[in-house]
Amino acid sequence: MIKKRILLSWLGRHDLDAVGNELRGPIASILLDSDAPFDEVRILANNWKDEIEGYQQWLTAQVSKQNRKASISIHFAKLESPIHYPSIYNVANDELQKLSAAGSLITLNLSSGTPAMIATWLLLGKGVFNTQLVQTSVQSGLSMVELPFDIALAYLDHQDGVLGKLAASSPALDSYFEHIQSHSVMMNEAIEMAKRLAPRNLPVIIQGDSGTGKEVVAKAIHKASPRSGKSFIPVNCGAIPETLIDSQLFGHKRGAFTGADADRKGFFDEADGGTLFLDEIGELPLEAQAKLLRALQEKEINAVGSSKPHKIDVRVIAATHRDLLAMIEEGSFREDLFYRLAVGIVHLPRLRERGDDIPELLMALMDQLNREAEQQPGYKSKKLSESAIEFIKQQGWPGNIRELWNTLLRASIWSEGEILEVEHLQRAMIQRSRKADQSNLDIDVSLGVNLAEIIDNTKRYCIEEALRLTSGQKGKAAKLLGLSNHQTLTNWIDKLDINE
């Protein structure tokens, strides 16, 4: 299959001045002097709107005189200014991504446009997209540009050095994460991964149960990123009514639907230049997932009621407590969206898996609680007794840090003294149902199972958990297990050879 040859260029003043003159200008010279004709010419312009049509007609006529059949199109590019590198980069990168995806042979013109435009072509053309570079002048004519070194390799070597420093957890990054307690192995791994991802302009998925601190970590990633000066917009996807998802995410125009009495920015526009935190992304319906995927791929959104999309620059950090891979299997989450988001993945452990973090975490929570409550009439600053701390470490905390915080809050309000004891915490804890949820069983019996072994393993797990929660007190453990007396529990412990 023959690949299409495309010349991609900015429009320069010298190109326009060639109309009606003897000099042809850079673009026309490249087209007419090139040994192999181009199939397409794409020209980007950010000025001279009133001259563009005339130039396109003139250039088409010049090409026709040599019986060349290149299709010529000029596209207006909205830039902050002709020397504004970020907007120049966005336009140039989008063009190159689109053309490269089609498998075209791309040649970049280095003789038209401002120095900022030419420098951007040079870096992208050799550092990322591996294009051909060409230049032309009155004195030297047309020539291919061969660089004395490989920019791509030089750039990557430099980046490896930068990433090596970042991976070593520089103090600048540490300062954004130092408020997160991470002495346990699992939490340390999660924070180290978050630090590595923070300075990169990549999407991230944060996975963890409800209450594990997903938004806290997302904010830390944002603050440690180059986008920290822009907005961090948190969105709970599960709290948006399905009929309003498009409007909430992408905005709407006045009159787009009943009640839309004014234009409204969506969350993407509010986060433009910054970070959009999509919490509980697994709650989005499939139709909304498709539109989110398009926004991430095209880097543009379409407000409800608008006929034209517009560009956005947003880093997306998603979070979920659900198993997205299992949702993909059952067809309720798009696989392509998952892999678009899962460039960086941070797994946050449950609170019960972070035993080494709990003492320091409790100090931080109690300090925060005392600061927030100190203005309340009659409130006394509270501390936890050693036995209370040990009690907290032995609990399961299915609601994780959020449940622990609410328990401490209730205990501090209900107790009159300055020391919180175990009994204060026990009264403040929400009592959950002890009934086993049979729907959670996931046992494949199609190939045969050892039912006695399954029963013994289930008994062993429940007994060990009950003993852990009650600090080895058999009487209390027997009650948790629904047994009438602790002797039955002792018999099971001996039979199953459980270490008390």
Coordinates of C-alpha atoms in Angstrom, one line a residue:
M1 CA 0.0 0.0 0.0
I2 CA 1.4 3.4 -1.1
K3 CA 1.5 5.9 1.8
K4 CA 0.2 9.4 1.3
R5 CA 2.9 12.1 1.2
I6 CA 1.8 15.2 3.1
L7 CA 3.5 18.6 3.5
L8 CA 2.5 20.2 6.8
S9 CA 3.4 23.9 7.3
W10 CA 2.5 27.1 9.0
L11 CA 1.6 30.1 6.8
G12 CA 4.2 32.8 6.8
R13 CA 4.3 36.4 5.7
H14 CA 6.8 35.5 2.9
D15 CA 4.3 33.0 1.5
L16 CA 1.6 35.6 1.2
D17 CA 3.9 38.2 -0.3
A18 CA 4.6 35.8 -3.1
V19 CA 1.1 36.3 -4.6
G20 CA 1.6 38.4 -7.8
N21 CA 5.4 38.6 -7.4
E22 CA 8.2 36.8 -9.0
L23 CA 9.4 35.1 -5.8
R24 CA 7.4 32.0 -4.9
G25 CA 7.7 31.9 -1.1
P26 CA 8.7 28.9 1.0
I27 CA 5.6 26.7 0.6
A28 CA 5.3 27.1 -3.2
S29 CA 9.0 26.5 -3.6
I30 CA 8.9 23.3 -1.7
L31 CA 5.9 22.1 -3.7
L32 CA 7.3 23.0 -7.1
D33 CA 11.0 22.0 -6.5
S34 CA 10.4 18.7 -4.6
D35 CA 11.5 15.6 -6.6
A36 CA 8.5 13.5 -5.5
P37 CA 5.2 15.4 -5.6
F38 CA 3.1 15.7 -2.5
D39 CA -0.4 14.3 -2.4
E40 CA -1.7 16.8 0.2
V41 CA -0.7 20.1 1.6
R42 CA -2.0 21.2 5.0
I43 CA -1.3 24.8 6.0
L44 CA -2.0 26.2 9.4
A45 CA -2.7 29.9 9.7
N46 CA -3.3 32.1 12.8
N47 CA -3.6 35.5 11.1
W48 CA -4.3 37.2 7.8
K49 CA -7.9 35.8 7.4
D50 CA -8.7 38.2 4.6
E51 CA -5.7 37.0 2.5
I52 CA -6.1 33.2 3.0
E53 CA -8.6 32.5 0.2
G54 CA -6.6 34.4 -2.4
Y55 CA -3.4 32.7 -1.4
Q56 CA -5.0 29.2 -1.6
Q57 CA -6.3 30.0 -5.1
W58 CA -2.9 31.3 -6.2
L59 CA -1.0 28.3 -4.8
T60 CA -3.4 25.9 -6.4
A61 CA -2.8 27.6 -9.8
Q62 CA 1.0 27.4 -9.3
V63 CA 0.8 23.6 -8.6
S64 CA -1.5 23.1 -11.6
K65 CA 0.9 24.7 -14.0
Q66 CA 3.3 21.9 -13.3
N67 CA 0.6 19.3 -13.6
R68 CA 0.9 18.3 -9.9
K69 CA -2.3 17.3 -8.2
A70 CA -1.7 18.0 -4.6
S71 CA -4.9 18.9 -2.6
I72 CA -4.4 22.1 -0.7
S73 CA -6.2 23.1 2.4
I74 CA -5.7 26.0 4.9
H75 CA -6.9 25.6 8.5
F76 CA -7.2 28.5 10.9
A77 CA -5.5 27.7 14.2
K78 CA -6.5 29.7 17.3
L79 CA -3.3 30.7 19.2
E80 CA -2.7 32.9 22.2
S81 CA -0.1 34.6 20.0
P82 CA 2.4 33.5 17.3
I83 CA 5.1 33.1 19.9
H84 CA 3.0 31.4 22.6
Y85 CA 4.6 28.0 22.9
P86 CA 1.8 26.1 24.8
S87 CA -0.9 26.9 22.2
I88 CA 1.5 26.4 19.3
Y89 CA 2.5 23.0 20.7
N90 CA -1.2 21.9 21.2
V91 CA -2.1 22.7 17.6
A92 CA 1.0 21.1 16.1
N93 CA 0.8 18.0 18.3
D94 CA -2.8 17.5 17.4
E95 CA -2.1 17.7 13.7
L96 CA 0.8 15.3 13.9
Q97 CA -1.1 12.8 15.9
K98 CA -4.0 12.8 13.5
L99 CA -1.8 12.5 10.4
S100 CA 0.5 9.9 12.0
A101 CA -2.4 7.7 13.0
A102 CA -3.4 7.5 9.3
G103 CA 0.1 6.2 8.4
S104 CA 1.1 9.1 6.2
L105 CA 4.6 10.2 5.3
I106 CA 4.8 13.7 6.8
T107 CA 7.2 16.4 5.8
L108 CA 7.5 19.6 7.9
N109 CA 8.3 23.0 6.5
L110 CA 10.9 24.8 8.6
S111 CA 11.0 28.0 6.5
S112 CA 7.5 29.4 7.2
G113 CA 6.1 30.8 10.5
T114 CA 7.6 32.3 13.6
P115 CA 10.8 31.0 15.3
A116 CA 8.5 29.5 18.0
M117 CA 6.5 27.6 15.4
I118 CA 9.7 26.3 13.7
A119 CA 11.2 25.2 17.0
T120 CA 8.1 23.3 17.9
W121 CA 8.1 21.5 14.5
L122 CA 11.8 20.6 15.0
L123 CA 11.2 19.1 18.5
L124 CA 8.0 17.3 17.6
G125 CA 9.2 16.2 14.2
K126 CA 12.4 14.5 15.4
G127 CA 11.7 14.0 19.1
V128 CA 8.3 12.3 18.8
F129 CA 6.9 11.7 15.4
N130 CA 10.0 10.9 13.2
T131 CA 9.0 13.1 10.3
Q132 CA 11.1 14.5 7.4
L133 CA 12.2 18.1 7.7
V134 CA 12.7 20.5 4.8
Q135 CA 13.7 24.1 4.3
T136 CA 14.2 26.5 1.4
S137 CA 15.8 29.8 0.7
V138 CA 16.5 32.1 -2.2
Q139 CA 20.2 31.5 -1.9
S140 CA 20.4 27.8 -1.3
G141 CA 17.1 26.5 -2.7
L142 CA 15.4 23.4 -1.4
S143 CA 17.2 21.1 1.1
M144 CA 16.4 18.3 3.5
V145 CA 17.3 19.0 7.1
E146 CA 19.6 16.4 8.7
L147 CA 20.4 17.0 12.3
P148 CA 23.8 16.1 13.7
F149 CA 22.3 14.2 16.6
D150 CA 19.1 12.3 17.4
I151 CA 16.8 14.6 19.3
A152 CA 14.5 11.7 20.3
L153 CA 17.3 9.8 22.0
A154 CA 18.7 12.9 23.6
Y155 CA 15.3 13.9 24.9
L156 CA 14.6 10.4 26.3
D157 CA 18.0 10.3 28.0
H158 CA 17.3 13.6 29.6
Q159 CA 13.8 12.4 30.7
D160 CA 15.3 9.2 32.2
G161 CA 17.5 11.4 34.3
V162 CA 14.6 13.5 35.4
L163 CA 12.4 10.5 36.2
G164 CA 15.3 8.9 38.2
K165 CA 15.4 12.0 40.4
L166 CA 11.6 12.0 40.8
A167 CA 11.6 8.3 41.6
A168 CA 14.1 9.0 44.4
S169 CA 11.3 11.1 46.0
S170 CA 12.7 14.6 46.0
P171 CA 11.9 16.9 48.9
A172 CA 9.7 19.1 46.7
L173 CA 7.4 16.2 46.0
D174 CA 7.5 14.8 49.5
S175 CA 6.1 18.1 50.8
Y176 CA 2.9 17.5 49.0
F177 CA 2.4 14.0 50.4
E178 CA 3.9 14.4 53.9
H179 CA 0.4 14.8 55.5
I180 CA -0.5 11.3 54.3
Q181 CA 0.5 8.6 56.9
S182 CA 2.4 5.9 55.0
H183 CA 4.5 3.7 57.3
S184 CA 2.9 0.4 56.2
V185 CA 4.4 -1.4 53.2
M186 CA 1.2 -1.3 51.1
M187 CA 0.6 2.4 51.7
N188 CA 4.2 3.3 51.1
E189 CA 4.0 1.6 47.7
A190 CA 0.8 3.5 46.9
I191 CA 2.3 6.9 47.8
E192 CA 5.6 6.2 45.9
M193 CA 3.6 5.4 42.8
A194 CA 1.5 8.6 43.3
K195 CA 4.8 10.6 43.5
R196 CA 6.1 9.1 40.3
L197 CA 2.9 9.9 38.5
A198 CA 2.4 13.4 39.9
P199 CA 4.7 15.4 37.5
R200 CA 3.7 13.5 34.4
N201 CA 0.7 14.7 32.3
L202 CA -0.9 11.3 32.4
P203 CA -4.4 10.0 33.4
V204 CA -4.5 8.0 36.6
I205 CA -7.0 5.6 38.2
I206 CA -7.0 5.4 42.0
Q207 CA -8.5 2.2 43.3
G208 CA -9.6 1.6 46.8
D209 CA -12.6 1.0 49.1
S210 CA -14.8 3.8 50.2
G211 CA -13.1 5.9 52.8
T212 CA -9.5 5.0 52.0
G213 CA -8.6 8.5 51.1
K214 CA -8.8 8.5 47.3
E215 CA -9.6 12.2 47.0
V216 CA -6.8 13.1 49.4
V217 CA -4.3 11.3 47.2
A218 CA -5.7 12.8 44.0
K219 CA -5.3 16.3 45.5
A220 CA -1.7 15.6 46.4
I221 CA -1.0 14.4 42.9
H222 CA -2.5 17.6 41.5
K223 CA -0.6 19.9 43.9
A224 CA 2.7 18.1 43.1
S225 CA 2.1 18.5 39.3
P226 CA 2.8 21.3 36.9
R227 CA -0.9 22.0 36.9
S228 CA -1.0 23.0 40.6
G229 CA -1.6 26.6 39.8
K230 CA -4.9 25.7 38.1
S231 CA -8.2 24.3 39.4
F232 CA -8.7 20.9 41.0
I233 CA -12.4 20.0 40.3
P234 CA -13.8 17.0 42.2
V235 CA -16.9 15.3 40.8
N236 CA -18.8 12.4 42.3
C237 CA -20.1 10.6 39.2
G238 CA -22.5 8.5 41.2
A239 CA -24.3 11.7 42.5
I240 CA -25.1 13.1 39.0
P241 CA -28.6 12.2 37.7
E242 CA -28.3 10.3 34.4
T243 CA -30.3 12.8 32.5
L244 CA -27.9 15.6 33.5
I245 CA -24.5 13.9 33.0
D246 CA -23.8 15.5 29.6
S247 CA -24.7 19.0 30.9
Q248 CA -22.8 18.6 34.1
L249 CA -19.6 17.3 32.5
F250 CA -19.6 19.3 29.2
G251 CA -21.8 22.3 29.9
H252 CA -24.8 23.5 27.9
K253 CA -26.0 26.4 25.9
R254 CA -29.0 28.6 26.7
G255 CA -32.2 26.9 25.4
A256 CA -30.6 23.5 24.9
F257 CA -33.4 22.0 27.1
T258 CA -36.2 23.0 29.4
G259 CA -34.7 25.0 32.2
A260 CA -31.5 25.9 30.4
D261 CA -32.1 29.7 30.7
A262 CA -28.4 30.6 30.4
D263 CA -25.1 29.2 29.2
R264 CA -23.4 27.0 31.8
K265 CA -19.8 25.7 31.9
G266 CA -19.3 22.0 32.6
F267 CA -16.8 20.4 34.9
F268 CA -14.4 19.9 32.0
D269 CA -14.3 23.7 31.3
E270 CA -14.0 24.5 35.0
A271 CA -10.9 22.2 35.2
D272 CA -9.4 23.6 32.0
G273 CA -5.6 23.7 32.5
G274 CA -5.9 21.8 35.7
T275 CA -7.2 18.5 37.0
L276 CA -10.6 16.9 36.9
F277 CA -11.1 14.3 39.6
L278 CA -13.9 11.8 38.6
D279 CA -14.8 9.9 41.7
E280 CA -16.8 6.7 41.5
I281 CA -16.3 6.6 37.7
G282 CA -17.7 3.0 37.7
E283 CA -21.1 4.6 38.2
L284 CA -21.2 6.3 34.8
P285 CA -23.6 4.7 32.3
L286 CA -22.2 3.4 29.1
E287 CA -23.4 6.3 26.9
A288 CA -21.6 8.8 29.2
Q289 CA -18.5 6.6 29.1
A290 CA -18.4 6.8 25.3
K291 CA -18.6 10.6 25.4
L292 CA -15.9 10.7 28.1
L293 CA -13.6 8.5 26.0
R294 CA -14.1 10.8 23.0
A295 CA -13.2 13.9 25.2
L296 CA -10.0 12.2 26.3
Q297 CA -9.0 11.1 22.8
E298 CA -9.8 14.2 20.9
K299 CA -9.1 16.7 23.8
E300 CA -12.2 18.5 22.9
I301 CA -15.8 18.6 24.2
N302 CA -19.2 19.6 22.8
A303 CA -21.6 21.5 25.1
V304 CA -25.2 20.4 25.0
G305 CA -26.9 22.5 22.4
S306 CA -23.7 23.6 20.7
S307 CA -22.9 22.7 17.1
K308 CA -19.2 23.1 17.4
P309 CA -16.8 21.3 19.8
H310 CA -14.0 23.3 21.5
K311 CA -10.6 22.3 22.8
I312 CA -9.9 21.6 26.5
D313 CA -6.7 20.9 28.4
V314 CA -7.5 18.7 31.3
R315 CA -5.7 16.0 33.3
V316 CA -8.2 13.3 34.5
I317 CA -7.7 11.4 37.7
A318 CA -10.4 8.8 38.2
A319 CA -11.3 6.8 41.3
T320 CA -13.4 3.8 42.1
H321 CA -14.1 1.2 44.7
R322 CA -15.4 -1.2 42.1
D323 CA -13.6 -3.9 40.2
L324 CA -13.5 -2.2 36.7
L325 CA -12.1 -5.4 35.0
A326 CA -15.0 -7.4 36.3
M327 CA -17.3 -4.7 35.0
I328 CA -15.6 -5.0 31.6
E329 CA -16.3 -8.7 31.6
E330 CA -20.0 -8.2 32.4
G331 CA -20.3 -5.4 29.8
S332 CA -21.0 -2.5 32.1
F333 CA -17.7 -0.6 31.7
R334 CA -15.9 0.1 28.4
E335 CA -12.6 -1.6 28.0
D336 CA -11.2 1.1 25.7
L337 CA -12.0 3.8 28.4
F338 CA -10.4 1.7 31.1
Y339 CA -7.1 1.4 29.2
R340 CA -7.2 5.1 28.3
L341 CA -7.4 6.0 32.0
A342 CA -5.3 3.2 33.4
V343 CA -1.9 4.7 32.3
G344 CA -1.1 5.2 35.9
I345 CA -2.8 3.0 38.7
V346 CA -2.6 3.6 42.4
H347 CA -4.0 1.0 44.7
L348 CA -5.0 2.3 48.2
P349 CA -5.1 -0.4 50.9
R350 CA -7.9 -0.8 53.4
L351 CA -7.4 0.7 56.9
R352 CA -7.2 -2.8 58.5
E353 CA -4.2 -3.5 56.1
R354 CA -2.4 -0.4 57.4
G355 CA -1.7 -1.4 61.0
D356 CA 1.7 0.5 61.1
D357 CA 0.0 3.7 60.0
I358 CA -2.8 3.7 62.6
P359 CA -1.0 5.4 65.6
E360 CA 0.2 8.3 63.6
L361 CA -3.1 8.5 61.7
L362 CA -4.9 8.7 65.0
M363 CA -2.7 11.6 66.2
A364 CA -3.5 13.5 63.0
L365 CA -7.2 12.8 63.2
M366 CA -7.5 13.8 66.9
D367 CA -5.5 17.0 66.2
Q368 CA -7.9 17.9 63.4
L369 CA -10.9 17.0 65.5
N370 CA -9.8 19.1 68.4
R371 CA -9.0 22.1 66.2
E372 CA -12.4 21.9 64.5
A373 CA -14.3 21.5 67.8
E374 CA -12.4 23.9 70.0
Q375 CA -14.9 26.7 69.4
Q376 CA -17.8 24.7 70.6
P377 CA -19.1 25.7 74.1
G378 CA -17.7 23.4 76.8
Y379 CA -15.6 21.3 74.5
K380 CA -12.5 19.8 76.1
S381 CA -9.6 18.7 74.0
K382 CA -9.5 14.8 73.8
K383 CA -6.8 12.2 73.8
L384 CA -7.0 8.5 73.2
S385 CA -5.8 6.1 75.9
E386 CA -3.3 3.3 75.0
S387 CA -6.0 0.7 75.4
A388 CA -8.3 2.7 73.1
I389 CA -5.5 2.8 70.4
E390 CA -5.0 -1.0 70.7
F391 CA -8.8 -1.5 70.4
I392 CA -8.9 0.6 67.2
K393 CA -6.0 -1.3 65.7
Q394 CA -7.9 -4.6 66.2
Q395 CA -11.2 -3.5 64.5
G396 CA -12.0 -4.3 60.9
W397 CA -13.2 -0.7 59.9
P398 CA -15.1 -1.7 56.7
G399 CA -15.8 2.0 56.2
N400 CA -12.0 2.7 56.5
I401 CA -10.8 6.2 57.5
R402 CA -14.2 7.8 57.0
E403 CA -15.8 5.4 59.5
L404 CA -12.9 5.8 61.9
W405 CA -13.2 9.6 61.8
N406 CA -17.0 9.5 62.4
T407 CA -16.5 7.1 65.3
L408 CA -13.9 9.4 66.9
L409 CA -16.2 12.4 66.4
R410 CA -19.1 10.7 68.1
A411 CA -17.0 9.5 70.9
S412 CA -15.5 12.9 71.6
I413 CA -18.9 14.5 71.6
W414 CA -20.5 11.9 73.9
S415 CA -17.7 11.7 76.4
E416 CA -17.3 14.4 79.1
G417 CA -13.7 13.6 80.1
E418 CA -10.5 14.4 78.3
I419 CA -9.4 10.8 77.7
L420 CA -11.3 8.5 75.3
E421 CA -11.4 4.9 76.5
V422 CA -12.5 1.7 74.9
E423 CA -16.0 1.9 76.2
H424 CA -16.4 5.4 74.6
L425 CA -15.4 4.0 71.2
Q426 CA -17.6 0.9 71.6
R427 CA -20.7 3.1 72.2
A428 CA -19.8 5.3 69.3
M429 CA -19.3 2.5 66.7
I430 CA -22.0 1.7 64.3
Q431 CA -23.2 -1.9 64.9
R432 CA -23.3 -3.8 61.6
S433 CA -25.3 -7.0 60.9
R434 CA -23.4 -10.2 61.7
K435 CA -25.2 -12.2 59.1
A436 CA -23.1 -13.7 56.4
D437 CA -23.9 -12.6 52.9
Q438 CA -24.3 -15.8 50.9
S439 CA -24.4 -13.8 47.6
N440 CA -20.7 -13.1 48.0
L441 CA -19.7 -16.7 47.7
D442 CA -17.8 -17.4 44.5
I443 CA -17.2 -21.1 44.3
D444 CA -17.1 -23.1 41.0
V445 CA -18.5 -26.5 41.7
S446 CA -18.6 -27.6 38.1
L447 CA -15.3 -29.6 38.4
G448 CA -16.0 -30.8 41.9
V449 CA -15.1 -29.3 45.3
N450 CA -14.1 -30.5 48.8
L451 CA -17.0 -29.2 50.8
A452 CA -15.6 -30.3 54.2
E453 CA -12.4 -28.3 53.4
I454 CA -14.4 -25.3 52.4
I455 CA -16.4 -25.4 55.6
D456 CA -13.3 -25.8 57.7
N457 CA -11.5 -22.9 56.0
T458 CA -14.6 -20.7 56.5
K459 CA -14.7 -21.7 60.2
R460 CA -11.0 -21.0 60.6
Y461 CA -11.3 -17.6 59.0
C462 CA -14.3 -16.5 61.1
I463 CA -12.8 -17.8 64.4
E464 CA -9.4 -16.1 63.8
E465 CA -11.2 -12.8 62.9
A466 CA -13.4 -13.0 66.1
L467 CA -10.4 -13.7 68.3
R468 CA -8.5 -10.8 66.7
L469 CA -11.4 -8.4 67.2
T470 CA -11.9 -9.4 70.9
S471 CA -8.2 -9.6 71.7
G472 CA -8.5 -13.4 72.3
Q473 CA -11.4 -13.3 74.7
K474 CA -13.3 -16.5 73.9
G475 CA -16.6 -15.5 75.6
K476 CA -16.9 -12.4 73.4
A477 CA -15.6 -14.2 70.4
A478 CA -18.3 -16.9 70.8
K479 CA -21.0 -14.3 70.9
L480 CA -19.7 -12.7 67.7
L481 CA -19.9 -16.1 66.1
G482 CA -23.4 -16.8 67.3
L483 CA -22.3 -19.7 69.6
S484 CA -24.1 -20.3 72.9
N485 CA -20.9 -20.8 74.9
H486 CA -17.2 -20.5 74.6
Q487 CA -16.6 -24.3 75.2
T488 CA -17.9 -25.0 71.7
L489 CA -15.5 -22.4 70.4
T490 CA -12.6 -24.1 72.3
N491 CA -13.5 -27.4 70.7
W492 CA -13.5 -25.9 67.2
I493 CA -10.1 -24.2 67.9
D494 CA -8.6 -27.5 69.0
K495 CA -10.1 -29.4 66.1
L496 CA -8.9 -26.9 63.5
D497 CA -5.5 -26.4 65.2
I498 CA -5.9 -22.7 65.4
N499 CA -3.2 -20.7 67.1
E500 CA -4.9 -18.5 69.7

